[in-house]
Short mmCIF file of C-alpha atoms in Angstrom, two decimals:
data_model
loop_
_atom_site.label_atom_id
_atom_site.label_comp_id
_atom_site.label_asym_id
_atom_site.label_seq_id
_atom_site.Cartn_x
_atom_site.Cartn_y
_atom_site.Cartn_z
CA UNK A 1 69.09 -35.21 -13.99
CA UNK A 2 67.39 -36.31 -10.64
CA UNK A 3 69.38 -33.21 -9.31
CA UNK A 4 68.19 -30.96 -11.80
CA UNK A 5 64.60 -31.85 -11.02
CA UNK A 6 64.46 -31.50 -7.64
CA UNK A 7 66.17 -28.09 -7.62
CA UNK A 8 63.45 -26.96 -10.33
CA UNK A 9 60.78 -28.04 -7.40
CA UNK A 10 61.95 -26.36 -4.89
CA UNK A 11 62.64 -23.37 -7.14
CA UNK A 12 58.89 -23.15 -8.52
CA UNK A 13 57.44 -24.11 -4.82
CA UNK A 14 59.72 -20.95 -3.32
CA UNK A 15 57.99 -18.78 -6.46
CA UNK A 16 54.72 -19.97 -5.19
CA UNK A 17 55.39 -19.17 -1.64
CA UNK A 18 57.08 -15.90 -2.68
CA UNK A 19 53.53 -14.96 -4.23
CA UNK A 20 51.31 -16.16 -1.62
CA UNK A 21 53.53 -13.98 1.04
CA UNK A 22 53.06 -11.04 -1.46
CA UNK A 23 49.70 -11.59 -2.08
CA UNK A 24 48.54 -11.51 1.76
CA UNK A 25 50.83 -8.50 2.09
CA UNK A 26 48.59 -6.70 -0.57
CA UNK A 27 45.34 -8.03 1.33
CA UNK A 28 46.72 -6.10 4.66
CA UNK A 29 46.86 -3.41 2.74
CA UNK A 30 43.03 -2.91 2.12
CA UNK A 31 41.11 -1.21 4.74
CA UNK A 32 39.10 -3.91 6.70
CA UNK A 33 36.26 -1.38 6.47
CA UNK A 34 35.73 -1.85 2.67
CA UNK A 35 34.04 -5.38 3.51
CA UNK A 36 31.87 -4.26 6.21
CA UNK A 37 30.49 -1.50 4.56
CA UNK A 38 29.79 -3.10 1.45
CA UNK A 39 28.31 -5.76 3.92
CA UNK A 40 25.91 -3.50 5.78
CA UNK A 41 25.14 -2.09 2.26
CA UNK A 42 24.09 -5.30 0.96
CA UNK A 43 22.70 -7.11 4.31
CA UNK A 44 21.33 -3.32 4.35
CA UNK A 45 19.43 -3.34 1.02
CA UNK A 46 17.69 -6.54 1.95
CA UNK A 47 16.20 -5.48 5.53
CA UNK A 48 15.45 -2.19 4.06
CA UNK A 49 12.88 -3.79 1.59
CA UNK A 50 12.06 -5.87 4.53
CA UNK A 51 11.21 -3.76 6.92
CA UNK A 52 10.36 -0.57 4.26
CA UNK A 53 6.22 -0.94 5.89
CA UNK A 54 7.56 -0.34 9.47
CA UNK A 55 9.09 2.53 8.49
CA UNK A 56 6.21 3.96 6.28
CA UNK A 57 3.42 3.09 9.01
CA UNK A 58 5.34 4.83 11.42
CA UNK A 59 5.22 8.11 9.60
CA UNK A 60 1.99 7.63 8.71
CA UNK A 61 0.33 6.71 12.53
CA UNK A 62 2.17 9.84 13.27
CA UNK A 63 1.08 12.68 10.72
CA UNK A 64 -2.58 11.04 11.01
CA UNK A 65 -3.08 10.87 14.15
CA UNK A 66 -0.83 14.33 15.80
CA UNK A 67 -0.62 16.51 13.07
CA UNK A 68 -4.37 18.55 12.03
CA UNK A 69 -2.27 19.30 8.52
CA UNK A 70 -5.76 19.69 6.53
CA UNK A 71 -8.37 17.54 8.47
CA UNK A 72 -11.20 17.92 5.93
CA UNK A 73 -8.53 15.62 3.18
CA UNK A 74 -5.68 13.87 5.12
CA UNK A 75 -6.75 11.58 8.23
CA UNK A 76 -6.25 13.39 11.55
CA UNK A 77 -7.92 11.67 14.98
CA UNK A 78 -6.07 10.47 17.85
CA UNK A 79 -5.36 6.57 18.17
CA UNK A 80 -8.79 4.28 18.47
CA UNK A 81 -10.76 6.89 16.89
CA UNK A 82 -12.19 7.25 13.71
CA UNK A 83 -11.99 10.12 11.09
CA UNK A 84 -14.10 10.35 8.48
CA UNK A 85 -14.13 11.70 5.04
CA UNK A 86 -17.23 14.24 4.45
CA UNK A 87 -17.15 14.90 0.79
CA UNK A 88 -16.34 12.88 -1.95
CA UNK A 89 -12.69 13.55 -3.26
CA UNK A 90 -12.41 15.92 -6.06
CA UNK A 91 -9.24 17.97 -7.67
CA UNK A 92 -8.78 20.33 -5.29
CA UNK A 93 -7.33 17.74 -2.71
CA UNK A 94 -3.43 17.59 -3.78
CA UNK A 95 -1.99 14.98 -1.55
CA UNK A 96 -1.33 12.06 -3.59
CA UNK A 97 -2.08 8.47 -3.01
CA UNK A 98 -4.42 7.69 -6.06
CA UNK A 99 -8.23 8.25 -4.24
CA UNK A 100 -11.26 6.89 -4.95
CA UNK A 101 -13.99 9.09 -6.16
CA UNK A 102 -16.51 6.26 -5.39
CA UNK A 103 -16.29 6.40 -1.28
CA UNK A 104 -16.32 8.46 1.61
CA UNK A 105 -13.13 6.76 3.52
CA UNK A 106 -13.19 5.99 7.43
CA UNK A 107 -9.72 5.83 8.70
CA UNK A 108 -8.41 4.99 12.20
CA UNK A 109 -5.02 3.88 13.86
CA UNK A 110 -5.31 1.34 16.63
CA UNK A 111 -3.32 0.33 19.56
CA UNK A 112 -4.20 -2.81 21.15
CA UNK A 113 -1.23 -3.68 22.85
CA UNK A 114 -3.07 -2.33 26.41
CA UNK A 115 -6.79 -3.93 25.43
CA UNK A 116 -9.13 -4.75 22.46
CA UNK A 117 -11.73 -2.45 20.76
CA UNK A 118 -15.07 -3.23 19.43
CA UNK A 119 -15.63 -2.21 16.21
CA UNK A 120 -19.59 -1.40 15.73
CA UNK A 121 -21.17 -0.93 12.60
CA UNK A 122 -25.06 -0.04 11.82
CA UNK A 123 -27.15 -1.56 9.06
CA UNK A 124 -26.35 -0.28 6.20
CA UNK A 125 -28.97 -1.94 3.45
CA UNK A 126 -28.02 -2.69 0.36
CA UNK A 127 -25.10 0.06 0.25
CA UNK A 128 -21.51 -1.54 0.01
CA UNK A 129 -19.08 -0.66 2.46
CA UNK A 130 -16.19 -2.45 3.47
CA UNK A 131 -13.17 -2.35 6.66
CA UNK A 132 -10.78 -3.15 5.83
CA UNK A 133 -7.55 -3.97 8.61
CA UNK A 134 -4.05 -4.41 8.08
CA UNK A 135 -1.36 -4.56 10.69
CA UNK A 136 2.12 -2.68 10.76
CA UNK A 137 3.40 -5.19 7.80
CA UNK A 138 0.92 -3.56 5.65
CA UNK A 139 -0.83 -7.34 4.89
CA UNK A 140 -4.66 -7.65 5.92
CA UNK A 141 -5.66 -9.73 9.23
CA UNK A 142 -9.40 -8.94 9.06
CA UNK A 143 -12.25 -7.66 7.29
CA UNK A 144 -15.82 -6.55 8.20
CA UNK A 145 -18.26 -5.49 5.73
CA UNK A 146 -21.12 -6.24 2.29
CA UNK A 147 -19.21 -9.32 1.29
CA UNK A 148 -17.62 -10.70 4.38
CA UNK A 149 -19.80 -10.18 6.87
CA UNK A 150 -23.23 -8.71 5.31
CA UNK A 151 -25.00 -5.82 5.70
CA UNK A 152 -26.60 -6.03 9.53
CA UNK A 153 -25.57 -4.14 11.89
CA UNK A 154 -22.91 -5.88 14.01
CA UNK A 155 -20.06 -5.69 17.12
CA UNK A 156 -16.42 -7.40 16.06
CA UNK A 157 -13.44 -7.67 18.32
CA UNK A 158 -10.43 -6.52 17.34
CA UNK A 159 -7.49 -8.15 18.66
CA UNK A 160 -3.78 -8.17 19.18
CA UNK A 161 -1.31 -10.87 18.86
CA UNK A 162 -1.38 -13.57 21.71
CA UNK A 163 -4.50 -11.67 23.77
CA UNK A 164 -6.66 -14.07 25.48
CA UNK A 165 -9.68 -13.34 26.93
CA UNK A 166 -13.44 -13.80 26.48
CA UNK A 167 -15.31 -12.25 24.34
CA UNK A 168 -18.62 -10.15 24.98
CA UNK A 169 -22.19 -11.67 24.13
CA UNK A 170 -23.56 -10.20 21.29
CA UNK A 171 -19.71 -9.51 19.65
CA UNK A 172 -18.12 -11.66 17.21
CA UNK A 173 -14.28 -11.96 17.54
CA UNK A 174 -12.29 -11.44 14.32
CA UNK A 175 -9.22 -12.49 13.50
CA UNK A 176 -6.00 -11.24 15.31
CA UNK A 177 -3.41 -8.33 14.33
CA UNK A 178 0.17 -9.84 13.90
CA UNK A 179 1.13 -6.33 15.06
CA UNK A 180 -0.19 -4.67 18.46
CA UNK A 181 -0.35 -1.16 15.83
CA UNK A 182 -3.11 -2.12 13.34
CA UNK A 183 -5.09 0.02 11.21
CA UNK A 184 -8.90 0.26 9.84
CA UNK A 185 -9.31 1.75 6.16
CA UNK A 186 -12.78 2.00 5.40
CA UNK A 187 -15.05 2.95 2.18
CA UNK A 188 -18.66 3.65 2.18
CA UNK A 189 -20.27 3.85 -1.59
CA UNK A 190 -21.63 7.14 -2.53
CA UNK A 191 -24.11 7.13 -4.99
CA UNK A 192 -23.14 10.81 -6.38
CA UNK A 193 -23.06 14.07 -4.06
CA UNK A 194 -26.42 13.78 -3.20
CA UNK A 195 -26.13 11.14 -1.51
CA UNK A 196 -23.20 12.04 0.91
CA UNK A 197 -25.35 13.26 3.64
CA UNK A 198 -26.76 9.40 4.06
CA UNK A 199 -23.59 8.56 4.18
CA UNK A 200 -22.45 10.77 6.70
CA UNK A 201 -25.21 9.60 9.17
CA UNK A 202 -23.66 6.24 8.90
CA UNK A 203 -20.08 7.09 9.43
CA UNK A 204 -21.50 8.74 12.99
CA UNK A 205 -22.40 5.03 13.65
CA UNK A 206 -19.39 3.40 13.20
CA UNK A 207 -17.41 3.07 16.67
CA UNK A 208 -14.36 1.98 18.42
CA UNK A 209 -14.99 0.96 21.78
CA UNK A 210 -12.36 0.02 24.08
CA UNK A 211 -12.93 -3.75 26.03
CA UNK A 212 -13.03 -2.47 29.17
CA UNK A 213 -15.79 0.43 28.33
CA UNK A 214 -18.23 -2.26 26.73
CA UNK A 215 -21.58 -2.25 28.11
CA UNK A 216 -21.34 0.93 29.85
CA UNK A 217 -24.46 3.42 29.74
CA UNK A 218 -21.49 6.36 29.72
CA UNK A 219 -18.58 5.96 28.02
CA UNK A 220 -15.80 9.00 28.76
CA UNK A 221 -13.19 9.27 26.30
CA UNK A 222 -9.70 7.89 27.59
CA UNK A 223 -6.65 9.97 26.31
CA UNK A 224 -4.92 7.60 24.25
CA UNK A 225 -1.08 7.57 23.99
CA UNK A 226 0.05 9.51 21.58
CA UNK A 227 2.06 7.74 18.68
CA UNK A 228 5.72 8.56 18.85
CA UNK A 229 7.41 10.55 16.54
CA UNK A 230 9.96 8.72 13.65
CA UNK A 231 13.33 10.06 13.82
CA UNK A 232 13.79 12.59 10.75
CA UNK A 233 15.48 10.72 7.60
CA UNK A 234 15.76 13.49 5.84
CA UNK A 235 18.24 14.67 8.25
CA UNK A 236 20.15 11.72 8.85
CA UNK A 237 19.51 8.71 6.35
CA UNK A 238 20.89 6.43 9.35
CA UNK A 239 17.70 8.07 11.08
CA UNK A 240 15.34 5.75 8.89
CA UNK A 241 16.78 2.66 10.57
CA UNK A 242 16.04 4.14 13.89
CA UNK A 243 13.03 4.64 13.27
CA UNK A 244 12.84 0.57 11.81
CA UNK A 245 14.38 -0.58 14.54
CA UNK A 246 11.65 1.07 17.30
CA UNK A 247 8.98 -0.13 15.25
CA UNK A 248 10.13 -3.44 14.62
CA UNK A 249 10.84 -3.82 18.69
CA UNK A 250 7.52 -2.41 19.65
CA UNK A 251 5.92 -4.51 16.68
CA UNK A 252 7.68 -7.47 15.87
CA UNK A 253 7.37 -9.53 12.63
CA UNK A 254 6.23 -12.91 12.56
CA UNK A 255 8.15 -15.70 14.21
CA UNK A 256 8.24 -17.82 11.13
CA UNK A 257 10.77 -14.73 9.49
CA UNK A 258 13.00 -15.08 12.79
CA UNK A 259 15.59 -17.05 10.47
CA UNK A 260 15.64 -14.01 7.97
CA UNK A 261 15.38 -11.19 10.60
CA UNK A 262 18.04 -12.69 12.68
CA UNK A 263 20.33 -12.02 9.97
CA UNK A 264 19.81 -8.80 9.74
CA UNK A 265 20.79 -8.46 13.51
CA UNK A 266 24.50 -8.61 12.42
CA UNK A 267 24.05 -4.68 10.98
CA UNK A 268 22.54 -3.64 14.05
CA UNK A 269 19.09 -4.18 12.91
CA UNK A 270 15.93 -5.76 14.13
CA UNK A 271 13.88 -6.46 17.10
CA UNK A 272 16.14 -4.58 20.36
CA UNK A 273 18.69 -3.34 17.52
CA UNK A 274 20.86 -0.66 18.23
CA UNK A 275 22.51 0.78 15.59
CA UNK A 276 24.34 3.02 16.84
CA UNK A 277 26.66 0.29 18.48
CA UNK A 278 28.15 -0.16 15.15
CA UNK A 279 31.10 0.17 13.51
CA UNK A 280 31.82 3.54 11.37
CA UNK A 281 32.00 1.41 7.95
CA UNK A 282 29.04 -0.69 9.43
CA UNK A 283 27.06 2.70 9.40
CA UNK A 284 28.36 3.91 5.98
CA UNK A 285 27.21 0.84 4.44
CA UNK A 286 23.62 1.57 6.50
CA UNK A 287 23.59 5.30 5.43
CA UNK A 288 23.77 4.13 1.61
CA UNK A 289 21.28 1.10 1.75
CA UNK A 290 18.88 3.87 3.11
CA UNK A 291 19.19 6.15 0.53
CA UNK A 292 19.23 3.39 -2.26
CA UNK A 293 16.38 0.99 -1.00
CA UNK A 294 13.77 4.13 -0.96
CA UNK A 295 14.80 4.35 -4.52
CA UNK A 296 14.56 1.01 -5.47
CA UNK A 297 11.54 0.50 -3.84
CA UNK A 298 10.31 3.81 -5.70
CA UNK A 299 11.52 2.79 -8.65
CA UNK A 300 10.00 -0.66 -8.36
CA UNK A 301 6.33 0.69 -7.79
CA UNK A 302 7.40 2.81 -10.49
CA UNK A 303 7.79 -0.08 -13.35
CA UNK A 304 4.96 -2.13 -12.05
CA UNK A 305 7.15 -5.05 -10.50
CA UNK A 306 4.56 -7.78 -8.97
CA UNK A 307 2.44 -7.00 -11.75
CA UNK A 308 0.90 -8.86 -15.23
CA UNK A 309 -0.02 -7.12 -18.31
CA UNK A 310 -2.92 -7.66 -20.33
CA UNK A 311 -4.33 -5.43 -23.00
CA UNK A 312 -1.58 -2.66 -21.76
CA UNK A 313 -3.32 -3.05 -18.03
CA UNK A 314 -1.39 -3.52 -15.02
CA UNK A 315 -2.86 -6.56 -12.93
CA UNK A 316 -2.05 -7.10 -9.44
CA UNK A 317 -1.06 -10.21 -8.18
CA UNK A 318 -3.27 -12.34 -6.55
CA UNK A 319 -1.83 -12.58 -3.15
CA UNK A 320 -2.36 -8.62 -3.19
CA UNK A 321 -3.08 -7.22 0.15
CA UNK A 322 -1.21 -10.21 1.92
CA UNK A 323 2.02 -10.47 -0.28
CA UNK A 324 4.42 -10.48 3.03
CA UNK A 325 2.40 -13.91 4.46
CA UNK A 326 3.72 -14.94 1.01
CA UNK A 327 7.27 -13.48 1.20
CA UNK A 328 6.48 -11.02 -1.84
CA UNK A 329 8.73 -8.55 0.28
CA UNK A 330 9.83 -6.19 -2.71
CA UNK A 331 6.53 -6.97 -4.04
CA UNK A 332 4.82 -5.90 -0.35
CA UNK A 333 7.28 -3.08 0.05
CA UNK A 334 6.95 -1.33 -3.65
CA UNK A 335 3.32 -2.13 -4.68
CA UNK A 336 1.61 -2.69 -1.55
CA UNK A 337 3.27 0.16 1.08
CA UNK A 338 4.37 2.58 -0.71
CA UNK A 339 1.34 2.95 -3.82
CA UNK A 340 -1.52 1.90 -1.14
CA UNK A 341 -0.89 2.17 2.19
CA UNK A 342 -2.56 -1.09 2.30
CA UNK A 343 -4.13 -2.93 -0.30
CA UNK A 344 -7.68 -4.42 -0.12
CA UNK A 345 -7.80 -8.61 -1.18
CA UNK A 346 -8.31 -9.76 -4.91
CA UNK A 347 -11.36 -10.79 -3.48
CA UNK A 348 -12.28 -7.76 -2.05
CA UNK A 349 -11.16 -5.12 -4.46
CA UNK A 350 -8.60 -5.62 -8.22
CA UNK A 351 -6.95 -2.16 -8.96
CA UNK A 352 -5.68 -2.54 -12.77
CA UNK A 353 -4.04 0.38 -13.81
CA UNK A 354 -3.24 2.04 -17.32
CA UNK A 355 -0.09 4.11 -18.32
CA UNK A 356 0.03 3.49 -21.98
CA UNK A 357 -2.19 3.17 -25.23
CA UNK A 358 -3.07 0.42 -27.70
CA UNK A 359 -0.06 1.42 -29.84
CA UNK A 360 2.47 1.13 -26.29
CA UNK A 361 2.81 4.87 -26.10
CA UNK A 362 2.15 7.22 -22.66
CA UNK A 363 -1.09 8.28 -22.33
CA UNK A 364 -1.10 12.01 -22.74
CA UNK A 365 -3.48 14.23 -23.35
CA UNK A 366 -2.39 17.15 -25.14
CA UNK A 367 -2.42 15.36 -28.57
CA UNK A 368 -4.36 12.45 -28.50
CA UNK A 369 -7.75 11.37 -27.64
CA UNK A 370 -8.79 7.97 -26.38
CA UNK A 371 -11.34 5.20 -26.14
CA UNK A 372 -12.40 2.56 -24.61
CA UNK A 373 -15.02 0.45 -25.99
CA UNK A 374 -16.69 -2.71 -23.73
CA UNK A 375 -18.06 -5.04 -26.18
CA UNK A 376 -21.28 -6.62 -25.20
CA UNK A 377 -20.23 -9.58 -23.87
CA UNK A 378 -17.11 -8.05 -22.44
CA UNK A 379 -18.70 -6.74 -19.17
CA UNK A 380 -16.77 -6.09 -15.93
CA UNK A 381 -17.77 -9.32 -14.24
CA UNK A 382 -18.42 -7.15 -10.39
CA UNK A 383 -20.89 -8.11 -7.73
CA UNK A 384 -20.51 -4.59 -6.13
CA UNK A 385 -19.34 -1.90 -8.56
CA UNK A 386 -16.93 -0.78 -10.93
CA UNK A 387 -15.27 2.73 -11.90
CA UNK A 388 -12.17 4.25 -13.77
CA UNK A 389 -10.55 7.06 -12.72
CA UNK A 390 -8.00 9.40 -13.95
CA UNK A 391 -5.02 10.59 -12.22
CA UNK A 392 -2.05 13.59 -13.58
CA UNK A 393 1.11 11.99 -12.60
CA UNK A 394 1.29 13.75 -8.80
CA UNK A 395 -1.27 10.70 -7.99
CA UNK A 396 -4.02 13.40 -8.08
CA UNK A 397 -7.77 14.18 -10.04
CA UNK A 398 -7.14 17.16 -12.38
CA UNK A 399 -9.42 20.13 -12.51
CA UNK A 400 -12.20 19.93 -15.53
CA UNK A 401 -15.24 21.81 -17.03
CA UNK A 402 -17.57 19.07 -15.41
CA UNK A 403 -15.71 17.94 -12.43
CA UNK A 404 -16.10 14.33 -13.60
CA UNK A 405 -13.36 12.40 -12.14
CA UNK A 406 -14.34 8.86 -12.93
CA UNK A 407 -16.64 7.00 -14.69
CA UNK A 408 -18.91 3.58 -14.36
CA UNK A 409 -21.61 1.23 -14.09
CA UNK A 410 -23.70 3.62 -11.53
CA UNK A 411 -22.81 6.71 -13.48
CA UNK A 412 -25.60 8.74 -14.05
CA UNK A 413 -27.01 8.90 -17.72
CA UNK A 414 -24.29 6.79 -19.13
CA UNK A 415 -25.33 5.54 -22.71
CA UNK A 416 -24.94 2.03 -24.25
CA UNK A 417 -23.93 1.45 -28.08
CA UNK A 418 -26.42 0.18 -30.60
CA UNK A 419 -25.44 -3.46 -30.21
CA UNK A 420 -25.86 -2.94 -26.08
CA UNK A 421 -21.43 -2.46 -26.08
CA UNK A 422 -20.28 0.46 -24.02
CA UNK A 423 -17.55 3.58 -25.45
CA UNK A 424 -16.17 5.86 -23.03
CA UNK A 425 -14.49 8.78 -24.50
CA UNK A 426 -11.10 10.09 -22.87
CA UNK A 427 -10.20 13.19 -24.01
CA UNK A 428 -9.94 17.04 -22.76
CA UNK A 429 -12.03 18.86 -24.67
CA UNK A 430 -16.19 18.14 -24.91
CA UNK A 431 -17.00 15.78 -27.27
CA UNK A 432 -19.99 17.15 -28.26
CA UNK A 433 -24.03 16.20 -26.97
CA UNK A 434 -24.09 12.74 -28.35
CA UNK A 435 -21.23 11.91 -26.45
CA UNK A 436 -20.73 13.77 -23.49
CA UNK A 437 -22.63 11.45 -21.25
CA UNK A 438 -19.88 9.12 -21.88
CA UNK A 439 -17.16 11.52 -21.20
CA UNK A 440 -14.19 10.68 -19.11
CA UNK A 441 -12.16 13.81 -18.95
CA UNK A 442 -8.43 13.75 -19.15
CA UNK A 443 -5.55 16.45 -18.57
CA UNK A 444 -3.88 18.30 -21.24
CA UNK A 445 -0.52 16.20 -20.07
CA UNK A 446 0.71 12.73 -19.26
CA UNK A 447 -1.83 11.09 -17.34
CA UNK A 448 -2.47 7.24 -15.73
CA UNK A 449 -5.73 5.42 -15.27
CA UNK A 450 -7.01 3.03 -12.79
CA UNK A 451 -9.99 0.63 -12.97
CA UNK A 452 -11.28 -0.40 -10.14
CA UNK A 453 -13.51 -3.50 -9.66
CA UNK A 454 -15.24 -3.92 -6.26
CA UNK A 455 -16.37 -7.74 -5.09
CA UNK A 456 -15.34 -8.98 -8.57
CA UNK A 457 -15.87 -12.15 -10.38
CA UNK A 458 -12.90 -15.05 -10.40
CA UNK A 459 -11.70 -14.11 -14.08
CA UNK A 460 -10.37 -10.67 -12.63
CA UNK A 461 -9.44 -12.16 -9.30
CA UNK A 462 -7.41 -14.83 -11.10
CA UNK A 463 -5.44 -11.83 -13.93
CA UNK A 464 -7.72 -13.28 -16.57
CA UNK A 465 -9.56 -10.60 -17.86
CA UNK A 466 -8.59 -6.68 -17.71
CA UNK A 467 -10.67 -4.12 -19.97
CA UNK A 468 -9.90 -3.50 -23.37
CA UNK A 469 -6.76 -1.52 -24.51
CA UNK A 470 -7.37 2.03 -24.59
CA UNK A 471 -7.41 3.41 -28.85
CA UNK A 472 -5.85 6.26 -29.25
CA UNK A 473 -8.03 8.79 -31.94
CA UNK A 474 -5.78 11.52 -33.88
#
């Protein structure tokens, strides 16, 4: 019996070696580039929603500040210069991006990896106006303007990561870019068209002046380097991470994500990255996490993700405008990059948008009317201003009889209920006399709405109020 069980060991230990032998066989037979591909796919995926504002910028800083595609709409002025909006933005600019049709914008791309500028600003009374700067992450590093640093006139240094130096009399130093690329968004408050030519003569006053030219009774205008062009994705997906991996060298992220970024190294990407060392299923796996993180990230900003919902309204998160200093990178990436550029602080600025109605159906105009009725105690708690706007679903203003694009507490002849509530009316055709003065027109098609509350109070800043849900009327 003894005999019989130890031949029955060694009989099911040979089985077990006869399967291992066969199993590893099998394993040899699978192409060793299956696992790096699907590595660099998912490796890829991550430092594409990383990196995704890098990438983004660098378009951007090139288009705006090389290519004069329609300089009156789209930002066009070499680097450390300013361009300025003129008019107020209406439906006949079609270039996306969900405007304001409260401001005149001041835009301007900076460099500051040879010196610092001076930003210089002119008293601007009791007008709001904010500038707003974000480095090549897309998060905020400083801010000049009503509620930050007051209405005076005033000189602020703009710096770059690790500058020393001492700073001019008269000029208060703000705080520093992580990035040596930064960039200046500014809004000055229009109080209807008007009122654009005052604003104009105060965009002349805002300068950039570079360190070195302060204090001079001249100053000659110094050719700035020209911004480089990104290599063309649309050619090449792998061209995308080429274009990451300049802008991440030239403009590093943070030391405290060196643990994360230094992962991303083992694809070939990153600070001094080279991707085309890699391996061919290395670069397969790159070419598809290209392709797929622009459309998650699209789809992402798409669905709200980052996002609350109250009363049907889409609230930002609070860490809006800085969500990569607290590791919101999809968050960053989706919300942040690619549906603002750059996104002002809760504090600053709360953009809550609307998609649907009361009854959780797409807005759309070519059926349904709408309204929106403030109750009086239900007041947009705002120390600046507030406004709604609506946008057709190209991100733009749609053409109507009275070229109103938005509506809000400094619109002209705007009517109060009986009991001192507020109704606006959304819908495309006039509502007759009584009403019109309250009119918010909408497009005969599916439409989106954003309310926008400048300085506002610490129950919009914290997600706990949003306006009322928008009633649909038959």
């Amino acid at each position: 019996m003894r005999s019989l069980r130890i031949l029955s060991s060694i009989l099911v230990l040979s089985l077990l070696l006869i399967y291992t032998l066969s199993t590893r066989a099998d394993e040899s037979n699978i192409p060793a580039a299956n696992w790096r591909e699907n590595y660099a796919y998912s490796l890829g995926i991550q430092a594409y929603i990383f990196a995704f504002p890098w990438s983004y910028n660098s378009e951007l800083r090139w288009q705006w500040t090389t290519q004069s595609i329609d300089p009156a709409n789209i930002p066009y002025a070499p680097q450390n210069q300013f361009w300025h909006a003129r008019t107020l933005t209406g439906s006949d600019y079609r270039n996306g991006g969900t405007p304001n049709n409260d401001t005149l914008y001041s835009v301007a791309w900076l460099n500051l990896k040879k010196e610092p500028l001076i930003l210089s600003v002119p008293d601007v009374g009791n007008r709001y106006y904010v500038m707003q700067m974000a480095s090549m992450d897309s998060d905020n590093f400083a801010y000049v303007g009503s509620r930050t640093t007051g209405p005076d006139a005033g000189n602020y240094l703009i710096t770059g990561p690790g500058w020393q130096g001492k700073t001019p009399e008269g000029v208060k130093r703000l705080p520093p870019s992580r990035t040596d690329v930064a960039m200046i968004l500014g809004r000055t408050l229009v109080d209807g068209a008007a009122d654009q030519i005052n604003v104009q003569k105060l965009q002349d006053q805002y300068r950039l002046t570079p360190l070195s030219a302060w204090g001079r009774s001249t100053l000659q205008v110094v050719n700035q380097e020209e911004a480089w062009k990104p290599f063309d994705r649309k050619s090449d997906p792998l061209n995308e991470w080429r274009t990451i991996n300049r802008a991440l060298t030239e403009n590093p992220p943070e030391a405290r994500n060196a643990s994360l970024v230094s992962q991303f190294a083992d694809i070939g990407i990153g600070p001094g990255q080279n991707i085309d060392a890699m391996d061919d299923a290395t670069l397969r796996g790159l070419s598809r996490a290209a392709l797929e993180g622009r459309k998650l990230v699209q789809e992402a900003a798409a669905s709200g993700f980052g996002r609350t919902f109250k009363n049907g309204w889409a609230i930002t998160p609070e860490n809006f405008g800085r969500l990569g200093l607290h590791n919101q990178w999809l968050t960053r990436a989706a919300l942040q990059s690619m549906t603002g550029i750059a996104a002002n602080d809760i504090e600053e600025a709360s953009y809550i948008g609307a998609r649907k109605d009361a009854d959780n159906q797409p807005l759309d105009g070519r059926n349904r009317n709408y309204t929106l009725h403030f109750a009086p105690d239900d007041k947009p708690d705002v120390k600046a201003f507030w406004s709604m706007g609506i946008y057709d679903m190209t991100f733009n203003f749609s053409p109507n009889a009275i070229n109103r694009f938005s509506i809000g507490d400094r619109t002209e002849g705007l009517k109060k209920d009986a009991d001192g509530g507020l109704t606006i009316y959304l819908q495309a055709d006039d509502p007759g006399e009584a009403k019109r003065s309250n009119w918010l027109p909408i497009p005969r098609d599916r439409f989106f709405t954003v309310f926008r509350a400048y300085v506002p109070g610490i129950a919009i800043q914290r997600g706990r109020w949003a306006p009322p849900p928008l009633r649909p009327v038959l």
